[in-house]
Each structure stands twice: as C-alpha cells, then as structure tokens.
PDB file of C-alpha atoms in Angstrom:
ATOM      1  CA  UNK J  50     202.701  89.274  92.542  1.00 47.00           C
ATOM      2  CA  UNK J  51     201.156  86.931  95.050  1.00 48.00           C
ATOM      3  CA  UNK J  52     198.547  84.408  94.267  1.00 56.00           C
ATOM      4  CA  UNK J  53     194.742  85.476  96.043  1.00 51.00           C
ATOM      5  CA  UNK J  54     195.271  81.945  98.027  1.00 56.00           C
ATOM      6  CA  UNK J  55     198.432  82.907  99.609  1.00 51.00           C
ATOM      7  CA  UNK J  56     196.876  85.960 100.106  1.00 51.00           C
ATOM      8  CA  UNK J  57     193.735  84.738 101.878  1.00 51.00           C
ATOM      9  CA  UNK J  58     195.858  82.392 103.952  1.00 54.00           C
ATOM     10  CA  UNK J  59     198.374  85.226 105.317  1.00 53.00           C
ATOM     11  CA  UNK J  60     194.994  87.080 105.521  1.00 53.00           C
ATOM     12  CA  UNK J  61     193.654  84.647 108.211  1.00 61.00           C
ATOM     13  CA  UNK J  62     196.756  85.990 110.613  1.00 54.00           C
ATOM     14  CA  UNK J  63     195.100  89.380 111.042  1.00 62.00           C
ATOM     15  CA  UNK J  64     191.898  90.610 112.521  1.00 61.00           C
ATOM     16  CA  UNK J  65     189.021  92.342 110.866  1.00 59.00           C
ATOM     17  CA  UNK J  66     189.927  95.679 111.610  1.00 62.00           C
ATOM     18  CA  UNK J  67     193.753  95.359 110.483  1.00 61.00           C
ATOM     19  CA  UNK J  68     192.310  93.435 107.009  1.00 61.00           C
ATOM     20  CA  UNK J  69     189.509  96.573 107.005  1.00 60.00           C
ATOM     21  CA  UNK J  70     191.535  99.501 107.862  1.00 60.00           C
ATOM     22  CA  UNK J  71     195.070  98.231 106.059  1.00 55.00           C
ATOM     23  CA  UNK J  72     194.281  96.213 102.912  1.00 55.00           C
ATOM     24  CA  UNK J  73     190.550  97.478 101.892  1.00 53.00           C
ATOM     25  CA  UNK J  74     190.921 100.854 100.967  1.00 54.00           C
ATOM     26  CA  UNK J  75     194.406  99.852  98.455  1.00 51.00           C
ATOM     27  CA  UNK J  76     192.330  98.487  95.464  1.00 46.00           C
ATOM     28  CA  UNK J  77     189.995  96.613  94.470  1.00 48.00           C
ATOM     29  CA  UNK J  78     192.021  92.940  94.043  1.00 49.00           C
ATOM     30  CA  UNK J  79     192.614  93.500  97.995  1.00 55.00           C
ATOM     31  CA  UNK J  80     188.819  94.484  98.949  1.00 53.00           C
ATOM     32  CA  UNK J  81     187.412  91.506  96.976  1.00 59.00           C
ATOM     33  CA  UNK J  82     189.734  89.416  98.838  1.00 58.00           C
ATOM     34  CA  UNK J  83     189.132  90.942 102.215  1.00 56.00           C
ATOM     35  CA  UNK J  84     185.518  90.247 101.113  1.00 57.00           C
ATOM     36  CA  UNK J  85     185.678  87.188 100.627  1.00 55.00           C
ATOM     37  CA  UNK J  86     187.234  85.679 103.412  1.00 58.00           C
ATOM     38  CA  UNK J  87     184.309  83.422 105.139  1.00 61.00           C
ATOM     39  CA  UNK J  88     185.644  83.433 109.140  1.00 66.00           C
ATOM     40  CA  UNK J  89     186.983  86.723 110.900  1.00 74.00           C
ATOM     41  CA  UNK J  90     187.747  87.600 114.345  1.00 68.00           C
ATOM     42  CA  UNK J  91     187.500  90.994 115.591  1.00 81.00           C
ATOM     43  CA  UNK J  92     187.908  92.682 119.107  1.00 80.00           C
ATOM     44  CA  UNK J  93     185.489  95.390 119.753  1.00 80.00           C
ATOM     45  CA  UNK J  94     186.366  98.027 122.902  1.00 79.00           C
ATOM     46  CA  UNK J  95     184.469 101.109 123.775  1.00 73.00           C
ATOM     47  CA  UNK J  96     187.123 103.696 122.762  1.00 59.00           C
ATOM     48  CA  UNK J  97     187.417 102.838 119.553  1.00 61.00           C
ATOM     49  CA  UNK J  98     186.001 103.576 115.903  1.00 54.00           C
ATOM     50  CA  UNK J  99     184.757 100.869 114.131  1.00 52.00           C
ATOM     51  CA  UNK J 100     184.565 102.550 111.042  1.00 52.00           C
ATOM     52  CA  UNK J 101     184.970 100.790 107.879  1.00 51.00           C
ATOM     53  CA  UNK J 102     185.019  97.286 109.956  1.00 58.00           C
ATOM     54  CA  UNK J 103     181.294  97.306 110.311  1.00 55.00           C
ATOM     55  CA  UNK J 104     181.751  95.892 106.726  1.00 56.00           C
ATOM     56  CA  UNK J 105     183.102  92.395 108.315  1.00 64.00           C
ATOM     57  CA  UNK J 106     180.270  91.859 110.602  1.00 73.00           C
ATOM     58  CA  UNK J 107     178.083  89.262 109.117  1.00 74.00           C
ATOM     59  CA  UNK J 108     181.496  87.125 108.843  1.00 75.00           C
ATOM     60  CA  UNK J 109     182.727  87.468 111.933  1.00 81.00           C
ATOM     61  CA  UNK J 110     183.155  84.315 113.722  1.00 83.00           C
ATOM     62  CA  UNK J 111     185.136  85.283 116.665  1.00 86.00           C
ATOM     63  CA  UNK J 112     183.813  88.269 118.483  1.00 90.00           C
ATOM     64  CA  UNK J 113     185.639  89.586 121.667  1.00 89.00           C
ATOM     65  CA  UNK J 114     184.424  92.708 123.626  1.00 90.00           C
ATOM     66  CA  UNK J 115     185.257  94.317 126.387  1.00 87.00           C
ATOM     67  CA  UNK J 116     183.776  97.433 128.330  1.00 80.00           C
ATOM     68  CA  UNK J 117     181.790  98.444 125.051  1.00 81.00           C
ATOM     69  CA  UNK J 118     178.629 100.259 126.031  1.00 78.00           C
ATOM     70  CA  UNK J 119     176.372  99.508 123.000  1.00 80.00           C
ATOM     71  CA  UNK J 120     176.329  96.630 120.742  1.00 81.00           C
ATOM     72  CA  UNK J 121     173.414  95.353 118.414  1.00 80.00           C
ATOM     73  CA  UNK J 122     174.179  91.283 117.536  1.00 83.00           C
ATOM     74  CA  UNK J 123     171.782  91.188 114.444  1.00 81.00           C
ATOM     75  CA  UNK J 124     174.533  92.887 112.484  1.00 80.00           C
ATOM     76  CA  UNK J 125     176.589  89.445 113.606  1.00 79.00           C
ATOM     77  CA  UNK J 126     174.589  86.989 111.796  1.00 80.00           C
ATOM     78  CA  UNK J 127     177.635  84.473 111.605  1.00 83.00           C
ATOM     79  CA  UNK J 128     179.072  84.097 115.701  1.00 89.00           C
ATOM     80  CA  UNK J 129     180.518  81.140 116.911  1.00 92.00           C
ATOM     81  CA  UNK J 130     182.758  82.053 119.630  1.00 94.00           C
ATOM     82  CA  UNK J 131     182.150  85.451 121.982  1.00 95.00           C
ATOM     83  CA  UNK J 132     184.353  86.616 124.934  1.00 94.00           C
ATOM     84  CA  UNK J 133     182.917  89.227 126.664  1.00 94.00           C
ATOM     85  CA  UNK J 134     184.606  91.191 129.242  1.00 93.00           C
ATOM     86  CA  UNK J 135     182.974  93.239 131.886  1.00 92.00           C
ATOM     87  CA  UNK J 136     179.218  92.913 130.291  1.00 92.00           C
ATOM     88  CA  UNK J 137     176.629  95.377 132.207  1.00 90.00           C
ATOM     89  CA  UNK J 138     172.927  93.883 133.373  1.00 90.00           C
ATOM     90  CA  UNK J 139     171.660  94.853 130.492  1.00 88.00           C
ATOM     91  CA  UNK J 140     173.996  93.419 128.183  1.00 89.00           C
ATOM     92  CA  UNK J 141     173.718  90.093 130.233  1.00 90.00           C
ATOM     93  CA  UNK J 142     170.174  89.612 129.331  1.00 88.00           C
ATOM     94  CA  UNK J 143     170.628  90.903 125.663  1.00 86.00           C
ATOM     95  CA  UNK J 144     173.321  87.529 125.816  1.00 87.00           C
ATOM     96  CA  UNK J 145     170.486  84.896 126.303  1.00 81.00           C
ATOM     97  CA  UNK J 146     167.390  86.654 124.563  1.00 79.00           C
ATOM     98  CA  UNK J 147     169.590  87.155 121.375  1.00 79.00           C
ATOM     99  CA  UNK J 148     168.317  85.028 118.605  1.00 79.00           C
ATOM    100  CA  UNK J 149     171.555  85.643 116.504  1.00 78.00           C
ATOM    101  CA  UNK J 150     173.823  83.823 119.444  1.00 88.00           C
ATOM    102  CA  UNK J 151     171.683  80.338 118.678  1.00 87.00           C
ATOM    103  CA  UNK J 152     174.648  79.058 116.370  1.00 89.00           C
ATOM    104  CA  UNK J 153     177.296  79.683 119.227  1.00 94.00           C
ATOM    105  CA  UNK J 154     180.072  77.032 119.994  1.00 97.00           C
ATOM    106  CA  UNK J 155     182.258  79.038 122.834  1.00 97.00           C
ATOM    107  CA  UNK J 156     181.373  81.851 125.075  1.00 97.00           C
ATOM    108  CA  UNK J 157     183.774  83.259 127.819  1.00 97.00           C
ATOM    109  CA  UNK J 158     182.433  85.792 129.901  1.00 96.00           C
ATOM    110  CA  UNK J 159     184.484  87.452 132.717  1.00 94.00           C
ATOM    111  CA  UNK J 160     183.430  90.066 135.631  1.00 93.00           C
ATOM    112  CA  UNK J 161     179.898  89.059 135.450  1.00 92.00           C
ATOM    113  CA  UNK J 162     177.667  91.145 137.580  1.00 91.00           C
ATOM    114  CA  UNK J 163     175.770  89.544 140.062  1.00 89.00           C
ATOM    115  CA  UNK J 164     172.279  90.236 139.154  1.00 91.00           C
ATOM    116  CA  UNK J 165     168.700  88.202 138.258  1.00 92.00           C
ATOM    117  CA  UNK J 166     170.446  88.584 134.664  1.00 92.00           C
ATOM    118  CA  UNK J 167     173.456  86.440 135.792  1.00 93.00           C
ATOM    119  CA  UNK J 168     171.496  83.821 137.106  1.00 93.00           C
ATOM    120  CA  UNK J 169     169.104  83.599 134.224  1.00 93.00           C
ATOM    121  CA  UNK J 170     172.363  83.689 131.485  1.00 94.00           C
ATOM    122  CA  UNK J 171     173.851  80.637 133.471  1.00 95.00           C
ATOM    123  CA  UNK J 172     170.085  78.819 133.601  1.00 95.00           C
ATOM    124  CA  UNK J 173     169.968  79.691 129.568  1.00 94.00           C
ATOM    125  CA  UNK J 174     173.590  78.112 129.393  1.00 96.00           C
ATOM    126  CA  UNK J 175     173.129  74.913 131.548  1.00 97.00           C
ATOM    127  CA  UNK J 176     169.678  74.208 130.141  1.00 96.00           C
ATOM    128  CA  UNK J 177     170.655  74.554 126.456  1.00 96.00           C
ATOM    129  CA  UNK J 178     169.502  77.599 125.691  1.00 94.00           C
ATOM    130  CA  UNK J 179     172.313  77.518 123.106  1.00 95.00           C
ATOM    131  CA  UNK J 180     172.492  74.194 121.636  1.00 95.00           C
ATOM    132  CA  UNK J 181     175.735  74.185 120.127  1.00 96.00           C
ATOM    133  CA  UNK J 182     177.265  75.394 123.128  1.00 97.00           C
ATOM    134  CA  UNK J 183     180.865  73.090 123.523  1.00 98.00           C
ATOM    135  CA  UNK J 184     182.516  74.911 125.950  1.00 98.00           C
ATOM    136  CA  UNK J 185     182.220  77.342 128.120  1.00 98.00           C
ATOM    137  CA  UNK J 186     184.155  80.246 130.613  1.00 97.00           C
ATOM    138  CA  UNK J 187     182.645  81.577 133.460  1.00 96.00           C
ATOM    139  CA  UNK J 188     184.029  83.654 136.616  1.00 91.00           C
ATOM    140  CA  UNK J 189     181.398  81.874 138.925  1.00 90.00           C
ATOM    141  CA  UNK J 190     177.970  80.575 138.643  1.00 92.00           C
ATOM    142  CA  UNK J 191     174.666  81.459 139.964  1.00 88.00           C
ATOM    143  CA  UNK J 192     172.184  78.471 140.715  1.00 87.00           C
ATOM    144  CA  UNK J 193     169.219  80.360 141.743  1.00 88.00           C
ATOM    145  CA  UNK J 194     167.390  79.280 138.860  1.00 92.00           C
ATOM    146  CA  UNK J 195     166.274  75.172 138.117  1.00 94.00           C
ATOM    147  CA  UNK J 196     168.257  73.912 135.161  1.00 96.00           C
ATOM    148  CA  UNK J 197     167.917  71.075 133.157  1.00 97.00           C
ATOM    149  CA  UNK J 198     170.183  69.724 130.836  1.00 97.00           C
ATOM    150  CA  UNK J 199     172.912  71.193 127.949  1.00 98.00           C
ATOM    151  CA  UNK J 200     174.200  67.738 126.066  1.00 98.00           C
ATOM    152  CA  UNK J 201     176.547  69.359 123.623  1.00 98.00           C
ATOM    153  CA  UNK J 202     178.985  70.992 126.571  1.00 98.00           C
ATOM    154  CA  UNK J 203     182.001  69.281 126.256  1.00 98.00           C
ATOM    155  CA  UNK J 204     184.400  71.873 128.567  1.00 98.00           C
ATOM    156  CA  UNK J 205     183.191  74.397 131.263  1.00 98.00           C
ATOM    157  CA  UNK J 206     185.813  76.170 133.296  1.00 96.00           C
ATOM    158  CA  UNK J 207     184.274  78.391 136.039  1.00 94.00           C
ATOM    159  CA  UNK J 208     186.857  80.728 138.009  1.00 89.00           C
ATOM    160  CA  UNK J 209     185.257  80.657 141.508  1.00 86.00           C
ATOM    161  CA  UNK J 210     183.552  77.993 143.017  1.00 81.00           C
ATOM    162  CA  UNK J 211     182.109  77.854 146.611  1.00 71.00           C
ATOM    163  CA  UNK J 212     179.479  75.434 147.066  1.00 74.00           C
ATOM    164  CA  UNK J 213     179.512  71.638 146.416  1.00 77.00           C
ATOM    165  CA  UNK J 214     175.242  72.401 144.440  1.00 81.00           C
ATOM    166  CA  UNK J 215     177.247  73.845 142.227  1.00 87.00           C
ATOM    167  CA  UNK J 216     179.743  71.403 141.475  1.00 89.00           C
ATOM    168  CA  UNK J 217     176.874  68.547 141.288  1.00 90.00           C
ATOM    169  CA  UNK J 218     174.661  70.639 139.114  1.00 92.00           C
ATOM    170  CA  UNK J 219     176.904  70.989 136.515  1.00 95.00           C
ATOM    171  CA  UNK J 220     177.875  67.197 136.525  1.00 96.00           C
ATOM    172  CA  UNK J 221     174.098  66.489 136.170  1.00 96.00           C
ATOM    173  CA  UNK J 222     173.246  69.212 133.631  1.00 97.00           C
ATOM    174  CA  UNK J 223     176.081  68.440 131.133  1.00 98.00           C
ATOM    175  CA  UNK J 224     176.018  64.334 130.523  1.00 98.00           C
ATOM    176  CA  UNK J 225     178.434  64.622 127.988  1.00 98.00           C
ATOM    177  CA  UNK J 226     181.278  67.269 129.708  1.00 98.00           C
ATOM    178  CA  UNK J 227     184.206  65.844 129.227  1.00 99.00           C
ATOM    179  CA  UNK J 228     186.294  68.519 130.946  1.00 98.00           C
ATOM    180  CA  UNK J 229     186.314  70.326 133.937  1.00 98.00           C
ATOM    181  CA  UNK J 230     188.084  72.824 135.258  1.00 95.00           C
ATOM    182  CA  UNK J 231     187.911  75.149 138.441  1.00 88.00           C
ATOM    183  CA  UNK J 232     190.193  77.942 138.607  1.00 74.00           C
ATOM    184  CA  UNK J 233     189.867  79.026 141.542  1.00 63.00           C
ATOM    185  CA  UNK J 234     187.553  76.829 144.680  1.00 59.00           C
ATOM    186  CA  UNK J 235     187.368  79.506 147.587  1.00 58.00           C
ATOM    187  CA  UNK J 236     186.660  76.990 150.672  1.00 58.00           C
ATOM    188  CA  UNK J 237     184.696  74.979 148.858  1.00 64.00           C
ATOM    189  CA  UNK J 238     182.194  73.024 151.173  1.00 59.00           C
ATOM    190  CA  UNK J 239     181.326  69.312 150.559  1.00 61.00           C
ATOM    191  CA  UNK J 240     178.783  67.429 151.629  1.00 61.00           C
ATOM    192  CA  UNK J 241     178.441  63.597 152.099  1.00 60.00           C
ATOM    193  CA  UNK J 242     175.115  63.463 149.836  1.00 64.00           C
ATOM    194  CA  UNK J 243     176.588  63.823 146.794  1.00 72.00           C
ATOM    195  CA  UNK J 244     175.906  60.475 144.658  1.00 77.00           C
ATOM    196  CA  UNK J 245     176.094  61.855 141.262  1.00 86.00           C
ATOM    197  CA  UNK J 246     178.203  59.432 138.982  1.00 91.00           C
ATOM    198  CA  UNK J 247     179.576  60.774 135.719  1.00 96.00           C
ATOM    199  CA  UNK J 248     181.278  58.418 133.612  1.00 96.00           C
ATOM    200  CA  UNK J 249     182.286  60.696 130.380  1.00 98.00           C
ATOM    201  CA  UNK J 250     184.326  63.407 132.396  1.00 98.00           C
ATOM    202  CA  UNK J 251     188.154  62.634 132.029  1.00 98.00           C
ATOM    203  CA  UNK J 252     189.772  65.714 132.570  1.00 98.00           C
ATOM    204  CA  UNK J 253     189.686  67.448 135.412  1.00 98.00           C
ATOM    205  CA  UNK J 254     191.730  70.257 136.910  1.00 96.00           C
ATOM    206  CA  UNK J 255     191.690  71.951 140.249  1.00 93.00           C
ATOM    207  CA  UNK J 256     192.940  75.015 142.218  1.00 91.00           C
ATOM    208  CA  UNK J 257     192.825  76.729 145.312  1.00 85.00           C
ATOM    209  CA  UNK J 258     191.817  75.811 148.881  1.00 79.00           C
ATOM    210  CA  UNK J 259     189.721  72.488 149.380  1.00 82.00           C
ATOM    211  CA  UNK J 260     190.089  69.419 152.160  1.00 84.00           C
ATOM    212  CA  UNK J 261     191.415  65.848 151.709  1.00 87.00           C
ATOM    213  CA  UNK J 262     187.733  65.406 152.733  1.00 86.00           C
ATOM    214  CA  UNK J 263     186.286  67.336 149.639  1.00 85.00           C
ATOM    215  CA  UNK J 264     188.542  66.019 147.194  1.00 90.00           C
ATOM    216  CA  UNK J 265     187.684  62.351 148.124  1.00 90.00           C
ATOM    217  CA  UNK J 266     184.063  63.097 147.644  1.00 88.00           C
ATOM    218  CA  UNK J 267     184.911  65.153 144.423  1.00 90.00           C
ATOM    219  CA  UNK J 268     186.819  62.164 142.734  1.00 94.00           C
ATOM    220  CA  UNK J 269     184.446  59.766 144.169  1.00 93.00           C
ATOM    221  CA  UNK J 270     181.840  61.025 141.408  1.00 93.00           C
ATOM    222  CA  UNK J 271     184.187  60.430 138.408  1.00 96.00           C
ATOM    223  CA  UNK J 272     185.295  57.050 138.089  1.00 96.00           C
ATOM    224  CA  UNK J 273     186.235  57.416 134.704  1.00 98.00           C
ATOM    225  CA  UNK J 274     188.551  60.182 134.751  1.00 98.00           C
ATOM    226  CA  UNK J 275     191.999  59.821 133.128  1.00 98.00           C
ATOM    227  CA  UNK J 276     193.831  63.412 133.884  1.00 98.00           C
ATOM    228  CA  UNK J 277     193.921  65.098 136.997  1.00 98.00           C
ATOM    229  CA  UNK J 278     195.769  68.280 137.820  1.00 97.00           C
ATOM    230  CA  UNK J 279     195.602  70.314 141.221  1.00 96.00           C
ATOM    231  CA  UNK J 280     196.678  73.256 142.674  1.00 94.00           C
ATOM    232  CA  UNK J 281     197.376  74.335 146.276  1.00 92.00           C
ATOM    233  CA  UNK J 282     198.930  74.867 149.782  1.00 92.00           C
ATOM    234  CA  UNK J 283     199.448  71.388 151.818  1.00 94.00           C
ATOM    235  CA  UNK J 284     199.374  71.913 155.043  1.00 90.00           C
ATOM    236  CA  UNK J 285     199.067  68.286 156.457  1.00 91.00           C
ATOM    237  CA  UNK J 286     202.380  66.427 156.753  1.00 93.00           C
ATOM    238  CA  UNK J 287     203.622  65.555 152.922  1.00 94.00           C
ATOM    239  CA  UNK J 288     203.814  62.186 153.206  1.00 94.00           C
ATOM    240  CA  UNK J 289     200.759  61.364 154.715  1.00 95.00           C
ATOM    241  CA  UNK J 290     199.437  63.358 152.298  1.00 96.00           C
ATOM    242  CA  UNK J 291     200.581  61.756 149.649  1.00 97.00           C
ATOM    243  CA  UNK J 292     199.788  58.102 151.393  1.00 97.00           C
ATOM    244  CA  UNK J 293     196.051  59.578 151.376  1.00 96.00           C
ATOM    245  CA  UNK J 294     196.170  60.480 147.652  1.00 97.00           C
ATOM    246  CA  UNK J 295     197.560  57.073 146.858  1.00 97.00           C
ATOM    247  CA  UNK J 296     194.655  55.249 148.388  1.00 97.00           C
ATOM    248  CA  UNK J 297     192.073  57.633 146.860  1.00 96.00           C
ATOM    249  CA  UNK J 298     193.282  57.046 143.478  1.00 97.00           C
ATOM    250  CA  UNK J 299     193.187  53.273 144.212  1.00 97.00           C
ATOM    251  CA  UNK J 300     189.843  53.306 145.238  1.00 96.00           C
ATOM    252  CA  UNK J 301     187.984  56.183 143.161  1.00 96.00           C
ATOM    253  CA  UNK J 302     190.283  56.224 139.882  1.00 98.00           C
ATOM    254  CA  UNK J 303     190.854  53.084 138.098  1.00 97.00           C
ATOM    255  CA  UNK J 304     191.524  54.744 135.141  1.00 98.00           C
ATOM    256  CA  UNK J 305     193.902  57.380 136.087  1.00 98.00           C
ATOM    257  CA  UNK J 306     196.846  57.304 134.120  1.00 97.00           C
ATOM    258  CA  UNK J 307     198.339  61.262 134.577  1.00 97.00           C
ATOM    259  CA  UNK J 308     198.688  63.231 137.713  1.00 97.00           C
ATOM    260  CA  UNK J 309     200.025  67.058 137.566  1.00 97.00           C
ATOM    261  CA  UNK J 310     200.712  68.837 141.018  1.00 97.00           C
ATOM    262  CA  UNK J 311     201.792  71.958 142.037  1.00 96.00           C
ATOM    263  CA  UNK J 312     202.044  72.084 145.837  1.00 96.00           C
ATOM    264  CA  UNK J 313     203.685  74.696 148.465  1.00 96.00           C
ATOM    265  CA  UNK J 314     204.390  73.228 151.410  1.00 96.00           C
ATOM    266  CA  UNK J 315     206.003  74.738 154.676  1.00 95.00           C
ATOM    267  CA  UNK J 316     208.619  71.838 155.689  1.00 91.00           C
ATOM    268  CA  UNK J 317     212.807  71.317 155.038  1.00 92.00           C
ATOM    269  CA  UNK J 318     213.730  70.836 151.815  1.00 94.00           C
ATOM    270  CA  UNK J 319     216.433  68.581 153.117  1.00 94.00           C
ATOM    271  CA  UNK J 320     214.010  66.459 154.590  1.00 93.00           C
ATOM    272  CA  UNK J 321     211.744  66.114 151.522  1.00 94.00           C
ATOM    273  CA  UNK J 322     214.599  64.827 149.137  1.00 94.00           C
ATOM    274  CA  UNK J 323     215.383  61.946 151.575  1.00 94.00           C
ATOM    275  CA  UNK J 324     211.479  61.185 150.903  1.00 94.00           C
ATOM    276  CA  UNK J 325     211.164  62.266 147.584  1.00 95.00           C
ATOM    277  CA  UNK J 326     211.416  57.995 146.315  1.00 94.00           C
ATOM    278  CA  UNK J 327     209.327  56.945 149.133  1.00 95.00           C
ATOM    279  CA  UNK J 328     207.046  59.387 147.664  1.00 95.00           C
ATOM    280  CA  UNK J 329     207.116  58.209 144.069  1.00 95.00           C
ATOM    281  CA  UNK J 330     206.536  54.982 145.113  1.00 95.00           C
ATOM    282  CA  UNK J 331     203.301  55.507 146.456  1.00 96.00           C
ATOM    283  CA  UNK J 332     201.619  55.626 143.055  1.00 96.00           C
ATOM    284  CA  UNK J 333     202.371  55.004 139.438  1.00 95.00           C
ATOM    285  CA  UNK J 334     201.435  58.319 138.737  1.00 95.00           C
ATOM    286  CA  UNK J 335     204.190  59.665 141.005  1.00 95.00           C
ATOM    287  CA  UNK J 336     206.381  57.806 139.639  1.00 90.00           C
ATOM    288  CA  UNK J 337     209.527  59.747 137.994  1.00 83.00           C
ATOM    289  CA  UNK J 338     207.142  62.897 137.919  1.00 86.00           C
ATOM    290  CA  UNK J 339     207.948  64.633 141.547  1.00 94.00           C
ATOM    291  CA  UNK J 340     210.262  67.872 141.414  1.00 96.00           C
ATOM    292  CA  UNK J 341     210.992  69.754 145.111  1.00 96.00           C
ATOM    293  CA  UNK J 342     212.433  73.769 144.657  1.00 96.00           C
ATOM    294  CA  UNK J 343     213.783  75.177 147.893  1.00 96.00           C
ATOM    295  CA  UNK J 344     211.188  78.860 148.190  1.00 96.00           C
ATOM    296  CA  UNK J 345     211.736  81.774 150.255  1.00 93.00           C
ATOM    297  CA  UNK J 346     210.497  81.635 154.248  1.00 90.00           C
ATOM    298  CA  UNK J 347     210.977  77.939 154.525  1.00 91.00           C
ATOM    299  CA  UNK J 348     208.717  77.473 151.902  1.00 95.00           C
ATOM    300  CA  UNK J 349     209.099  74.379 149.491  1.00 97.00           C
ATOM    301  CA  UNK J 350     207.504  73.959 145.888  1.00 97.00           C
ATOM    302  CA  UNK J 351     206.582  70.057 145.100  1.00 97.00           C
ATOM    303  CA  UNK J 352     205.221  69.893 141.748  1.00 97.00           C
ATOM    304  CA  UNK J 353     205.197  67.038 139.034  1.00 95.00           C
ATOM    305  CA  UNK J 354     206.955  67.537 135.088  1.00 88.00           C
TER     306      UNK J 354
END
C-alpha cells in the first residue's frame, strides 16, 4: 500500500473535483487525505454540478471560471490566483468589492465587458486595490478612472492596446513591473510627450502593428531593459529596417543583451540570404540568431532562434 506522502504528492496532479468526485467517497484513509491537502485548483463552468467539491472551497488556491452565472467568493477564503473568463457587469464589480480576493497574487481576466465596472476593476488593479497583486492578464484596459500606484505588480500582459496613456500609465502606476507584455497593439498611436523613465522593467514583448516611430519612443522609456521580443509585418525595406533597429538599440538599450523577432516581410527570399550576414552584423543581438523561411505569395518569414 502506498505511503499518505506519495499519496498527497500524486494528489497535487489532479484538480479538486477529480480528488472530490474520484478518491473521497472510497474510504476514509482517502477523504482524510483529500482533506488535508492545503492548495487546490479547481475550474468552475456553468453546466456543471459542483456537488461534493463545494467541500474543497476554503483550500482552493487556484480558481478558474468561465461563463458561470452565480458565484459567492466568501466560500473561497484561501484564493491566490483567479482566471475568469467571460465575467458579466455584475460579476466585474463583485471582483474589486470582494473582501475575500485581498490575498490575491494572479488574476487573468478575458472578454471583459466594457462597462463603468471595467474601468473601476482596472482603477482597483492599478491603484492596489489588491496588494499582493504580482501579475496580471487583461484583454485591454480602461483609463477612465485616475490611478495611482500598485508596487507589488511585477508582470502585466494586456491583449489590446491602442493608445500610448495607456502604455505610460501603467509604467507610472507599477514602479516595480518588471515585465511587460502586449499581445496584441492595434495601431497604437505615440506621442512625442512621453518622458516617463522606468528603470526596473527588463522584459518586454511586443505584437502587432506599431511604427519605427512608436517603437523608438516606446524603448526610449526603458533604458534598462535586457529582453526584447516583437512581433509583426515589415513593410519598410529589411535592411533599412534593420539599420534603424541597430541604432535604436545603440542609443536607447545599453543593456540589451537578447533580441527575439518574428517578422513577415513581402520581398525575394533569394535576395534576403545574400543579406542575411550584412544583417547580423548590424547588432550583437543579430548576431547568429536570424532564420529566413520562403512563405506562400512571395511572402518571407525572418525570425531569430
């Protein structure tokens, strides 16, 4: 027979609701284990029963729900992380007014509505309203409301990002954000005005559609950063686009020591090999790292490895 530890550590591989539904009702050696496990995670959806699980609530750690019409959180006394797909208007505000969410460490929240509620979650988050908060997921970001400060975000990723307020409000809200990362940056528009200087972010990773312009002025607020990774269509001539990356990392990013890419790029693919070491030259960071695929429709991939 296996030892209880083994048992509590194979335990730890399976969510409340398997441990609840599979090992509880057996006997008692496998309920008092179950029982006493200290950290669960359990994903709650709207179609389903959650009878006996409601057993493992005041140890559940990790909570994820999606679509689920009613939940209460004082019955989840013990929450550190919470993903939360597709939350209505009234679950938004039940998010920052709940007094059981004060311990929380990560919250992801995806297909926010855009409502007052929105805007006040994202003032609660960015103003530390929960002062554990280390990292956070958001599919955009509503700054209709005046924020102050959150010091203990280390990581915010937010999926759509459109205005350059946004971009300088978080840098000035989270001092010690070490992280950054925009999923997707739908025409993002820069202004000249942005002075901010934030010295702790290292990481930071980009995708979509932004400007030479824009990225200078994005880079030229982190002179500490270390990592950089982008993602999108080039559409001015590749090696002048690389010769401008070269000189903004020269001038903006002392520090920089790693560069990922992913670029598509209309052009010959013929005609980029015979660059390809001009290329790599440019930069330490290009150095050795540049790959070029032949796509479809005259289409070529440039990305790093």
């Amino acid at each position: 027979m296996l030892p209880n530890e083994l048992l509590l550590n194979i335990c730890q591989y399976f969510s409340a609701r398997e441990l609840y539904r599979a090992l509880y009702p057996l006997n008692h050696r496998f309920r008092s284990i179950v029982d006493s496990m200290p950290s669960l995670h359990l994903t709650m959806t709207n179609n389903e029963c959650h009878a006996p699980v409601w057993l493992a609530y005041p140890r559940v750690f990790k909570l994820s729900i999606e679509q689920v019409k009613h939940i209460d959180f004082h019955k989840f006394s013990s929450i550190r992380s919470l993903k939360w797909i597709s939350p209505s208007d009234a679950q938004m505000r039940q998010i920052h007014s709940s007094i059981y969410l004060f311990h929380l460490c990560q919250l992801s929240i995806y297909n926010m509505p855009n409502t007052p509620a929105t805007a006040y979650l994202h003032q609660c988050i960015f103003s530390n309203g929960f002062p554990h908060l280390r990292k956070c997921i958001l599919d955009h970001v509503d700054t209709k409301f005046v924020w102050t400060q959150s010091p203990s975000l280390r990581a915010v990723s937010i999926g759509s990002l459109s205005d350059s307020l946004v971009f300088e409000r978080i840098l000035l809200s989270c001092p010690n954000l070490t992280r950054l990362d925009f999923r997707v940056i739908r025409r993002i528009v820069t202004s000249s005005s942005l002075t901010c200087q934030h010295i702790n972010l290292k990481r930071l990773y980009l995708m979509g559609n932004i400007s030479l312009q824009s990225v200078n002025i994005i880079l030229a607020c982190l002179p500490c950063l270390v990592y950089l990774s982008v993602k999108w269509t080039v559409r001015e001539h590749l090696a002048t686009y690389f010769q401008h990356l070269s000189n903004t990392f020269n001038v903006y990013l002392p520090y920089l020591h790693r560069f990922d890419c992913e670029f598509l790029y209309n052009g010959h693919y013929e005609d980029l090999i015979k660059i390809k070491s001009t290329l790599e030259r440019l930069h330490p960071c290009f150095t050795h790292h540049l790959q070029i695929t032949k796509l479809s429709y005259g289409r070529v991939r440039i990305y790093t490895t």
